[in-house]
DNA sequence: GGTGAAATCTACCTAGG
DNA sequence: CCTAGGTAGATTTCACC
């Protein structure tokens, strides 16, 4: 189980995982050994799934971010499998979910420019036999991007 | 500028930032010092925006993930400002964007259960004077969650 | 590309409730 | 007996050669 100190620790590490055990101990008013041990426990018990570098999309030239809603033509298991496979083959699709409501899939994509986004829609998504309708919504502003989980 | 090795390095660190310079050197067929120096450069030049711990939503009891589309009643600067402030005060809203198309905002939320999601919609979003319409789509399955950026 | 000092992690040990 | 704080060896980073 997690106590309030664990939650603070998770929050801190979500913001910056380079914080040392000493830093964490200072923030949470405990010794470095204690802070380090807590972190180890959170890792071992699966609360911390991993550590990742956050890359700046802008610096990579990925200036167009969009959400794409997909409606399938027919809902067969094979269609779903095919489409899921497709999402995994395209690197610019960085997230994909099945949702309740009208649309069957929501894709989150990062593209270099509008042309690349259009290519994805026109050359990859729409031609797929299982896909019936595609609606892309381009991100204009990131109001609150990639915040940590509420802990 | 980035060469193919830099891109491989970014890809590797996006998957696991605990890889040491030695690990990276082994993967990319270069010395540890060279790999470490490249990483330093990528950090200094802003390609790597930071390092974060990835926390498991399930382990935290955040079992309901949803996307919420918001239509504003009127599009004034004050409305926008108010609403943006609101998104920042609620921790369960982990992302918010303004989009092209019908909806004015897209929110990404993590909630403990459906009741918490309903509370957010009914008690927080709908009562807000600037908000006209709210449509939540609950995530049923994460087909491709949180993939690294295409590098 | 390699080396060494400084810092960090982690396992172990000791003290206190 | 369990939890907290401290210590030493091993690893890693980073500035310099």
mmCIF file of C-alpha atoms (C1' of nucleotides) in Angstrom:
data_model
loop_
_atom_site.group_PDB
_atom_site.id
_atom_site.type_symbol
_atom_site.label_atom_id
_atom_site.label_comp_id
_atom_site.label_asym_id
_atom_site.label_seq_id
_atom_site.Cartn_x
_atom_site.Cartn_y
_atom_site.Cartn_z
ATOM 1 C CA UNK A 1 0.000 0.000 0.000
ATOM 2 C CA UNK A 2 0.966 3.573 -0.551
ATOM 3 C CA UNK A 3 1.168 6.290 2.057
ATOM 4 C CA UNK A 4 1.169 10.038 1.354
ATOM 5 C CA UNK A 5 4.951 10.096 1.227
ATOM 6 C CA UNK A 6 4.960 7.464 -1.525
ATOM 7 C CA UNK A 7 2.552 9.600 -3.524
ATOM 8 C CA UNK A 8 4.778 12.650 -3.162
ATOM 9 C CA UNK A 9 7.705 10.561 -4.273
ATOM 10 C CA UNK A 10 5.845 9.359 -7.357
ATOM 11 C CA UNK A 11 4.807 12.900 -8.177
ATOM 12 C CA UNK A 12 8.375 14.153 -7.890
ATOM 13 C CA UNK A 13 9.790 11.354 -10.040
ATOM 14 C CA UNK A 14 7.120 11.889 -12.678
ATOM 15 C CA UNK A 15 8.337 15.451 -13.039
ATOM 16 C CA UNK A 16 12.035 14.610 -12.965
ATOM 17 C CA UNK A 17 13.439 11.140 -12.623
ATOM 18 C CA UNK A 18 17.019 12.374 -12.321
ATOM 19 C CA UNK A 19 16.370 13.438 -8.747
ATOM 20 C CA UNK A 20 18.787 11.557 -6.515
ATOM 21 C CA UNK A 21 17.868 9.715 -3.364
ATOM 22 C CA UNK A 22 19.472 12.601 -1.504
ATOM 23 C CA UNK A 23 17.287 15.170 -3.298
ATOM 24 C CA UNK A 24 14.177 13.152 -2.569
ATOM 25 C CA UNK A 25 15.166 12.710 1.050
ATOM 26 C CA UNK A 26 15.614 16.447 1.413
ATOM 27 C CA UNK A 27 12.235 17.160 -0.152
ATOM 28 C CA UNK A 28 10.389 14.621 1.961
ATOM 29 C CA UNK A 29 12.306 15.133 5.219
ATOM 30 C CA UNK A 30 13.945 11.761 5.437
ATOM 31 C CA UNK A 31 17.348 10.216 4.969
ATOM 32 C CA UNK A 32 18.720 9.406 1.536
ATOM 33 C CA UNK A 33 18.744 5.707 2.356
ATOM 34 C CA UNK A 34 15.083 5.788 3.273
ATOM 35 C CA UNK A 35 14.141 7.687 0.122
ATOM 36 C CA UNK A 36 16.184 5.321 -2.020
ATOM 37 C CA UNK A 37 14.615 2.306 -0.384
ATOM 38 C CA UNK A 38 11.129 3.680 -1.019
ATOM 39 C CA UNK A 39 11.952 4.234 -4.639
ATOM 40 C CA UNK A 40 13.231 0.673 -4.941
ATOM 41 C CA UNK A 41 10.025 -0.621 -3.393
ATOM 42 C CA UNK A 42 7.864 1.420 -5.778
ATOM 43 C CA UNK A 43 9.847 0.024 -8.701
ATOM 44 C CA UNK A 44 9.697 -3.567 -7.463
ATOM 45 C CA UNK A 45 5.951 -3.437 -6.799
ATOM 46 C CA UNK A 46 5.255 -2.040 -10.246
ATOM 47 C CA UNK A 47 4.099 1.458 -9.348
ATOM 48 C CA UNK A 48 6.944 2.815 -11.435
ATOM 49 C CA UNK A 49 6.657 1.148 -14.827
ATOM 50 C CA UNK A 50 9.915 2.560 -16.147
ATOM 51 C CA UNK A 51 11.999 5.629 -16.804
ATOM 52 C CA UNK A 52 11.859 7.416 -20.119
ATOM 53 C CA UNK A 53 13.500 10.369 -21.787
ATOM 54 C CA UNK A 54 11.084 13.007 -22.981
ATOM 55 C CA UNK A 55 12.014 14.172 -26.424
ATOM 56 C CA UNK A 56 10.970 17.568 -27.723
ATOM 57 C CA UNK A 57 8.725 17.114 -30.774
ATOM 58 C CA UNK A 58 9.455 20.641 -31.966
ATOM 59 C CA UNK A 59 13.196 20.073 -31.988
ATOM 60 C CA UNK A 60 12.646 16.963 -34.096
ATOM 61 C CA UNK A 61 10.632 18.951 -36.593
ATOM 62 C CA UNK A 62 7.362 17.301 -35.650
ATOM 63 C CA UNK A 63 5.372 20.494 -35.759
ATOM 64 C CA UNK A 64 1.921 19.077 -36.486
ATOM 65 C CA UNK A 65 0.131 17.157 -33.807
ATOM 66 C CA UNK A 66 -3.345 15.793 -34.421
ATOM 67 C CA UNK A 67 -6.047 13.499 -33.149
ATOM 68 C CA UNK A 68 -7.747 11.322 -35.729
ATOM 69 C CA UNK A 69 -11.084 9.640 -35.188
ATOM 70 C CA UNK A 70 -11.728 6.499 -37.206
ATOM 71 C CA UNK A 71 -15.022 4.817 -37.978
ATOM 72 C CA UNK A 72 -14.787 1.244 -39.208
ATOM 73 C CA UNK A 73 -16.839 -0.042 -42.120
ATOM 74 C CA UNK A 74 -17.695 -3.308 -40.426
ATOM 75 C CA UNK A 75 -16.855 -4.556 -36.961
ATOM 76 C CA UNK A 76 -15.241 -7.916 -37.470
ATOM 77 C CA UNK A 77 -12.434 -9.336 -35.420
ATOM 78 C CA UNK A 78 -10.261 -9.512 -38.511
ATOM 79 C CA UNK A 79 -10.845 -5.837 -39.310
ATOM 80 C CA UNK A 80 -9.874 -4.853 -35.800
ATOM 81 C CA UNK A 81 -6.739 -6.974 -35.919
ATOM 82 C CA UNK A 82 -5.717 -5.557 -39.291
ATOM 83 C CA UNK A 83 -6.217 -2.010 -38.160
ATOM 84 C CA UNK A 84 -4.341 -2.486 -34.904
ATOM 85 C CA UNK A 85 -1.469 -3.940 -36.863
ATOM 86 C CA UNK A 86 -1.520 -0.877 -39.077
ATOM 87 C CA UNK A 87 -1.255 1.474 -36.114
ATOM 88 C CA UNK A 88 1.834 -0.391 -34.973
ATOM 89 C CA UNK A 89 3.585 -0.129 -38.296
ATOM 90 C CA UNK A 90 3.343 3.659 -38.494
ATOM 91 C CA UNK A 91 5.747 5.445 -36.178
ATOM 92 C CA UNK A 92 3.941 8.771 -36.394
ATOM 93 C CA UNK A 93 0.968 7.164 -34.637
ATOM 94 C CA UNK A 94 2.084 7.546 -31.037
ATOM 95 C CA UNK A 95 -1.136 6.452 -29.400
ATOM 96 C CA UNK A 96 -4.297 4.585 -30.362
ATOM 97 C CA UNK A 97 -7.371 3.744 -28.345
ATOM 98 C CA UNK A 98 -10.767 2.189 -28.841
ATOM 99 C CA UNK A 99 -13.487 4.393 -27.430
ATOM 100 C CA UNK A 100 -17.114 4.387 -26.499
ATOM 101 C CA UNK A 101 -19.288 6.563 -28.715
ATOM 102 C CA UNK A 102 -19.473 7.122 -32.454
ATOM 103 C CA UNK A 103 -15.851 6.646 -33.400
ATOM 104 C CA UNK A 104 -14.211 3.249 -33.192
ATOM 105 C CA UNK A 105 -10.639 4.430 -32.794
ATOM 106 C CA UNK A 106 -8.835 7.543 -31.707
ATOM 107 C CA UNK A 107 -5.303 8.025 -32.968
ATOM 108 C CA UNK A 108 -2.768 10.503 -31.695
ATOM 109 C CA UNK A 109 -0.203 11.416 -34.314
ATOM 110 C CA UNK A 110 2.880 13.604 -34.690
ATOM 111 C CA UNK A 111 3.813 14.661 -38.208
ATOM 112 C CA UNK A 112 6.483 16.843 -39.725
ATOM 113 C CA UNK A 113 3.980 19.028 -41.547
ATOM 114 C CA UNK A 114 0.442 19.165 -42.852
ATOM 115 C CA UNK A 115 1.437 17.347 -46.012
ATOM 116 C CA UNK A 116 2.681 14.407 -43.976
ATOM 117 C CA UNK A 117 -0.553 14.346 -42.015
ATOM 118 C CA UNK A 118 -2.572 14.409 -45.217
ATOM 119 C CA UNK A 119 -0.459 11.612 -46.627
ATOM 120 C CA UNK A 120 -1.174 9.521 -43.575
ATOM 121 C CA UNK A 121 -4.902 10.075 -43.902
ATOM 122 C CA UNK A 122 -5.181 9.788 -47.686
ATOM 123 C CA UNK A 123 -2.557 7.159 -48.433
ATOM 124 C CA UNK A 124 -2.638 4.976 -45.347
ATOM 125 C CA UNK A 125 -5.842 5.272 -43.355
ATOM 126 C CA UNK A 126 -8.566 5.851 -45.930
ATOM 127 C CA UNK A 127 -7.325 3.173 -48.355
ATOM 128 C CA UNK A 128 -7.479 0.553 -45.610
ATOM 129 C CA UNK A 129 -10.430 -1.700 -46.483
ATOM 130 C CA UNK A 130 -11.813 -1.790 -42.957
ATOM 131 C CA UNK A 131 -11.894 1.997 -42.579
ATOM 132 C CA UNK A 132 -15.072 3.835 -43.413
ATOM 133 C CA UNK A 133 -14.592 7.397 -42.189
ATOM 134 C CA UNK A 134 -11.637 9.455 -40.991
ATOM 135 C CA UNK A 135 -11.841 12.789 -39.228
ATOM 136 C CA UNK A 136 -8.661 14.551 -38.215
ATOM 137 C CA UNK A 137 -8.519 17.341 -35.682
ATOM 138 C CA UNK A 138 -5.271 19.232 -35.647
ATOM 139 C CA UNK A 139 -3.849 20.502 -32.392
ATOM 140 C CA UNK A 140 -3.611 24.266 -32.402
ATOM 141 C CA UNK A 141 -2.370 24.789 -28.872
ATOM 142 C CA UNK A 142 -1.344 22.485 -26.076
ATOM 143 C CA UNK A 143 -3.181 23.885 -23.138
ATOM 144 C CA UNK A 144 -1.894 21.311 -20.670
ATOM 145 C CA UNK A 145 0.420 18.819 -22.280
ATOM 146 C CA UNK A 146 1.553 15.547 -20.748
ATOM 147 C CA UNK A 147 0.898 16.306 -17.126
ATOM 148 C CA UNK A 148 1.842 13.717 -14.515
ATOM 149 C CA UNK A 149 -0.783 11.332 -13.238
ATOM 150 C CA UNK A 150 -2.819 12.572 -10.309
ATOM 151 C CA UNK A 151 -1.110 11.061 -7.287
ATOM 152 C CA UNK B 1 21.937 18.628 -36.517
ATOM 153 C CA UNK B 2 21.098 15.010 -35.919
ATOM 154 C CA UNK B 3 22.549 12.001 -37.641
ATOM 155 C CA UNK B 4 21.015 8.509 -37.693
ATOM 156 C CA UNK B 5 22.970 7.504 -34.597
ATOM 157 C CA UNK B 6 21.467 10.404 -32.654
ATOM 158 C CA UNK B 7 18.018 9.243 -33.664
ATOM 159 C CA UNK B 8 18.721 5.703 -32.508
ATOM 160 C CA UNK B 9 19.986 7.102 -29.252
ATOM 161 C CA UNK B 10 16.827 9.140 -28.765
ATOM 162 C CA UNK B 11 14.692 6.115 -29.555
ATOM 163 C CA UNK B 12 16.553 3.980 -27.032
ATOM 164 C CA UNK B 13 16.349 6.595 -24.278
ATOM 165 C CA UNK B 14 12.656 7.103 -24.920
ATOM 166 C CA UNK B 15 12.114 3.444 -24.175
ATOM 167 C CA UNK B 16 14.419 3.293 -21.161
ATOM 168 C CA UNK B 17 16.344 6.228 -19.789
ATOM 169 C CA UNK B 18 18.230 4.127 -17.260
ATOM 170 C CA UNK B 19 20.464 2.799 -20.021
ATOM 171 C CA UNK B 20 24.028 3.709 -19.177
ATOM 172 C CA UNK B 21 26.505 5.256 -21.547
ATOM 173 C CA UNK B 22 28.130 1.841 -21.712
ATOM 174 C CA UNK B 23 24.839 0.148 -22.688
ATOM 175 C CA UNK B 24 24.205 2.744 -25.367
ATOM 176 C CA UNK B 25 27.735 2.413 -26.672
ATOM 177 C CA UNK B 26 27.293 -1.330 -26.971
ATOM 178 C CA UNK B 27 24.003 -0.973 -28.824
ATOM 179 C CA UNK B 28 25.329 1.632 -31.231
ATOM 180 C CA UNK B 29 28.817 0.191 -31.700
ATOM 181 C CA UNK B 30 30.763 2.996 -30.145
ATOM 182 C CA UNK B 31 32.680 3.684 -26.972
ATOM 183 C CA UNK B 32 30.921 4.591 -23.746
ATOM 184 C CA UNK B 33 32.543 8.022 -23.724
ATOM 185 C CA UNK B 34 31.266 8.755 -27.206
ATOM 186 C CA UNK B 35 27.744 7.623 -26.343
ATOM 187 C CA UNK B 36 27.759 9.650 -23.151
ATOM 188 C CA UNK B 37 28.982 12.713 -24.978
ATOM 189 C CA UNK B 38 26.222 12.373 -27.544
ATOM 190 C CA UNK B 39 23.635 12.128 -24.813
ATOM 191 C CA UNK B 40 25.030 15.252 -23.154
ATOM 192 C CA UNK B 41 24.812 17.082 -26.438
ATOM 193 C CA UNK B 42 21.221 16.009 -27.034
ATOM 194 C CA UNK B 43 20.346 17.236 -23.549
ATOM 195 C CA UNK B 44 22.174 20.528 -23.916
ATOM 196 C CA UNK B 45 20.635 21.280 -27.298
ATOM 197 C CA UNK B 46 17.142 20.594 -26.020
ATOM 198 C CA UNK B 47 16.341 17.436 -27.933
ATOM 199 C CA UNK B 48 15.856 15.678 -24.620
ATOM 200 C CA UNK B 49 13.422 17.791 -22.640
ATOM 201 C CA UNK B 50 13.773 15.812 -19.445
ATOM 202 C CA UNK B 51 13.612 12.431 -17.778
ATOM 203 C CA UNK B 52 10.453 11.185 -16.173
ATOM 204 C CA UNK B 53 9.266 8.153 -14.275
ATOM 205 C CA UNK B 54 6.338 6.403 -15.860
ATOM 206 C CA UNK B 55 3.785 5.497 -13.248
ATOM 207 C CA UNK B 56 1.317 2.672 -13.781
ATOM 208 C CA UNK B 57 -2.219 4.111 -13.759
ATOM 209 C CA UNK B 58 -3.697 0.718 -12.953
ATOM 210 C CA UNK B 59 -1.537 0.288 -9.863
ATOM 211 C CA UNK B 60 -2.734 3.682 -8.659
ATOM 212 C CA UNK B 61 -6.343 2.651 -9.090
ATOM 213 C CA UNK B 62 -6.909 4.956 -12.066
ATOM 214 C CA UNK B 63 -8.909 2.437 -14.035
ATOM 215 C CA UNK B 64 -10.966 4.807 -16.182
ATOM 216 C CA UNK B 65 -9.306 6.746 -18.940
ATOM 217 C CA UNK B 66 -11.322 9.044 -21.165
ATOM 218 C CA UNK B 67 -11.178 11.774 -23.749
ATOM 219 C CA UNK B 68 -13.584 14.661 -23.300
ATOM 220 C CA UNK B 69 -14.530 17.066 -26.052
ATOM 221 C CA UNK B 70 -15.659 20.503 -24.966
ATOM 222 C CA UNK B 71 -17.632 23.090 -26.906
ATOM 223 C CA UNK B 72 -17.555 26.608 -25.500
ATOM 224 C CA UNK B 73 -20.648 28.752 -25.261
ATOM 225 C CA UNK B 74 -18.915 31.872 -26.518
ATOM 226 C CA UNK B 75 -15.361 32.388 -27.708
ATOM 227 C CA UNK B 76 -14.001 35.249 -25.664
ATOM 228 C CA UNK B 77 -10.454 35.582 -24.422
ATOM 229 C CA UNK B 78 -11.695 35.592 -20.843
ATOM 230 C CA UNK B 79 -13.608 32.346 -21.352
ATOM 231 C CA UNK B 80 -10.549 30.684 -22.774
ATOM 232 C CA UNK B 81 -8.402 31.900 -19.910
ATOM 233 C CA UNK B 82 -10.894 30.734 -17.313
ATOM 234 C CA UNK B 83 -11.201 27.337 -18.864
ATOM 235 C CA UNK B 84 -7.472 26.849 -19.206
ATOM 236 C CA UNK B 85 -7.092 27.745 -15.541
ATOM 237 C CA UNK B 86 -9.696 25.118 -14.731
ATOM 238 C CA UNK B 87 -7.804 22.406 -16.568
ATOM 239 C CA UNK B 88 -4.723 23.236 -14.532
ATOM 240 C CA UNK B 89 -6.507 22.975 -11.200
ATOM 241 C CA UNK B 90 -7.787 19.457 -11.787
ATOM 242 C CA UNK B 91 -5.106 16.799 -11.463
ATOM 243 C CA UNK B 92 -7.127 14.105 -13.237
ATOM 244 C CA UNK B 93 -6.905 16.184 -16.421
ATOM 245 C CA UNK B 94 -3.533 15.028 -17.697
ATOM 246 C CA UNK B 95 -3.693 16.705 -21.081
ATOM 247 C CA UNK B 96 -5.663 19.441 -22.789
ATOM 248 C CA UNK B 97 -5.514 20.790 -26.318
ATOM 249 C CA UNK B 98 -7.344 23.204 -28.543
ATOM 250 C CA UNK B 99 -8.290 21.651 -31.829
ATOM 251 C CA UNK B 100 -9.529 22.473 -35.272
ATOM 252 C CA UNK B 101 -13.040 21.266 -35.980
ATOM 253 C CA UNK B 102 -16.253 21.274 -34.021
ATOM 254 C CA UNK B 103 -14.913 20.920 -30.509
ATOM 255 C CA UNK B 104 -12.952 23.724 -28.874
ATOM 256 C CA UNK B 105 -11.014 21.594 -26.397
ATOM 257 C CA UNK B 106 -9.989 17.997 -26.031
ATOM 258 C CA UNK B 107 -9.201 16.778 -22.532
ATOM 259 C CA UNK B 108 -7.470 13.562 -21.585
ATOM 260 C CA UNK B 109 -8.408 12.380 -18.116
ATOM 261 C CA UNK B 110 -7.593 9.541 -15.737
ATOM 262 C CA UNK B 111 -10.189 8.752 -13.066
ATOM 263 C CA UNK B 112 -10.518 6.173 -10.333
ATOM 264 C CA UNK B 113 -13.892 5.004 -11.579
ATOM 265 C CA UNK B 114 -16.889 5.989 -13.667
ATOM 266 C CA UNK B 115 -18.389 7.893 -10.755
ATOM 267 C CA UNK B 116 -15.311 10.104 -10.567
ATOM 268 C CA UNK B 117 -15.496 10.744 -14.297
ATOM 269 C CA UNK B 118 -19.172 11.629 -14.028
ATOM 270 C CA UNK B 119 -18.408 13.949 -11.132
ATOM 271 C CA UNK B 120 -15.805 15.707 -13.214
ATOM 272 C CA UNK B 121 -18.241 16.211 -16.062
ATOM 273 C CA UNK B 122 -21.333 17.056 -14.030
ATOM 274 C CA UNK B 123 -19.818 18.991 -11.134
ATOM 275 C CA UNK B 124 -16.835 20.682 -12.721
ATOM 276 C CA UNK B 125 -17.052 20.967 -16.482
ATOM 277 C CA UNK B 126 -20.750 21.484 -17.221
ATOM 278 C CA UNK B 127 -21.305 24.047 -14.440
ATOM 279 C CA UNK B 128 -18.512 26.208 -15.823
ATOM 280 C CA UNK B 129 -20.217 29.258 -17.365
ATOM 281 C CA UNK B 130 -18.119 29.228 -20.520
ATOM 282 C CA UNK B 131 -18.854 25.584 -21.315
ATOM 283 C CA UNK B 132 -21.730 24.772 -23.631
ATOM 284 C CA UNK B 133 -21.435 21.080 -24.442
ATOM 285 C CA UNK B 134 -19.414 18.181 -23.083
ATOM 286 C CA UNK B 135 -18.984 14.797 -24.719
ATOM 287 C CA UNK B 136 -16.918 12.138 -23.012
ATOM 288 C CA UNK B 137 -15.551 9.095 -24.762
ATOM 289 C CA UNK B 138 -14.272 6.427 -22.437
ATOM 290 C CA UNK B 139 -11.238 4.411 -23.413
ATOM 291 C CA UNK B 140 -12.109 0.754 -23.742
ATOM 292 C CA UNK B 141 -8.770 -0.542 -24.897
ATOM 293 C CA UNK B 142 -5.363 0.998 -25.386
ATOM 294 C CA UNK B 143 -4.401 -0.264 -28.786
ATOM 295 C CA UNK B 144 -1.060 1.524 -28.848
ATOM 296 C CA UNK B 145 -0.454 3.536 -25.719
ATOM 297 C CA UNK B 146 2.238 6.139 -25.239
ATOM 298 C CA UNK B 147 4.597 5.107 -27.959
ATOM 299 C CA UNK B 148 7.870 6.977 -28.386
ATOM 300 C CA UNK B 149 8.066 9.771 -30.894
ATOM 301 C CA UNK B 150 8.987 8.722 -34.418
ATOM 302 C CA UNK B 151 12.732 9.286 -34.572
ATOM 303 C "C1'" DG C 1 38.788 7.118 -27.622
ATOM 304 C "C1'" DG C 2 40.471 6.500 -22.931
ATOM 305 C "C1'" DT C 3 41.287 7.719 -17.858
ATOM 306 C "C1'" DG C 4 40.414 9.252 -13.158
ATOM 307 C "C1'" DA C 5 38.065 12.032 -9.765
ATOM 308 C "C1'" DA C 6 33.469 12.946 -8.009
ATOM 309 C "C1'" DA C 7 28.966 11.534 -7.375
ATOM 310 C "C1'" DT C 8 25.437 8.077 -6.967
ATOM 311 C "C1'" DC C 9 23.333 3.668 -6.007
ATOM 312 C "C1'" DT C 10 22.708 -0.265 -3.196
ATOM 313 C "C1'" DA C 11 23.553 -3.797 0.037
ATOM 314 C "C1'" DC C 12 24.814 -4.312 4.594
ATOM 315 C "C1'" DC C 13 25.247 -2.908 9.362
ATOM 316 C "C1'" DT C 14 23.854 -0.577 13.632
ATOM 317 C "C1'" DA C 15 20.659 1.861 16.653
ATOM 318 C "C1'" DG C 16 16.045 2.834 18.476
ATOM 319 C "C1'" DG C 17 10.975 2.066 19.256
ATOM 320 C "C1'" DC D 1 10.756 -7.641 15.568
ATOM 321 C "C1'" DC D 2 10.384 -4.001 12.459
ATOM 322 C "C1'" DT D 3 11.683 0.462 10.819
ATOM 323 C "C1'" DA D 4 15.083 4.462 10.328
ATOM 324 C "C1'" DG D 5 19.790 6.250 9.629
ATOM 325 C "C1'" DG D 6 24.488 5.631 8.442
ATOM 326 C "C1'" DT D 7 28.540 3.495 5.931
ATOM 327 C "C1'" DA D 8 31.415 1.108 2.272
ATOM 328 C "C1'" DG D 9 32.018 -1.146 -2.129
ATOM 329 C "C1'" DA D 10 30.634 -1.091 -6.834
ATOM 330 C "C1'" DT D 11 28.838 1.604 -10.846
ATOM 331 C "C1'" DT D 12 28.232 5.519 -13.415
ATOM 332 C "C1'" DT D 13 29.008 10.026 -15.010
ATOM 333 C "C1'" DC D 14 31.809 13.775 -16.709
ATOM 334 C "C1'" DA D 15 35.724 16.824 -17.310
ATOM 335 C "C1'" DC D 16 40.185 16.351 -18.998
ATOM 336 C "C1'" DC D 17 43.987 14.158 -21.588
#
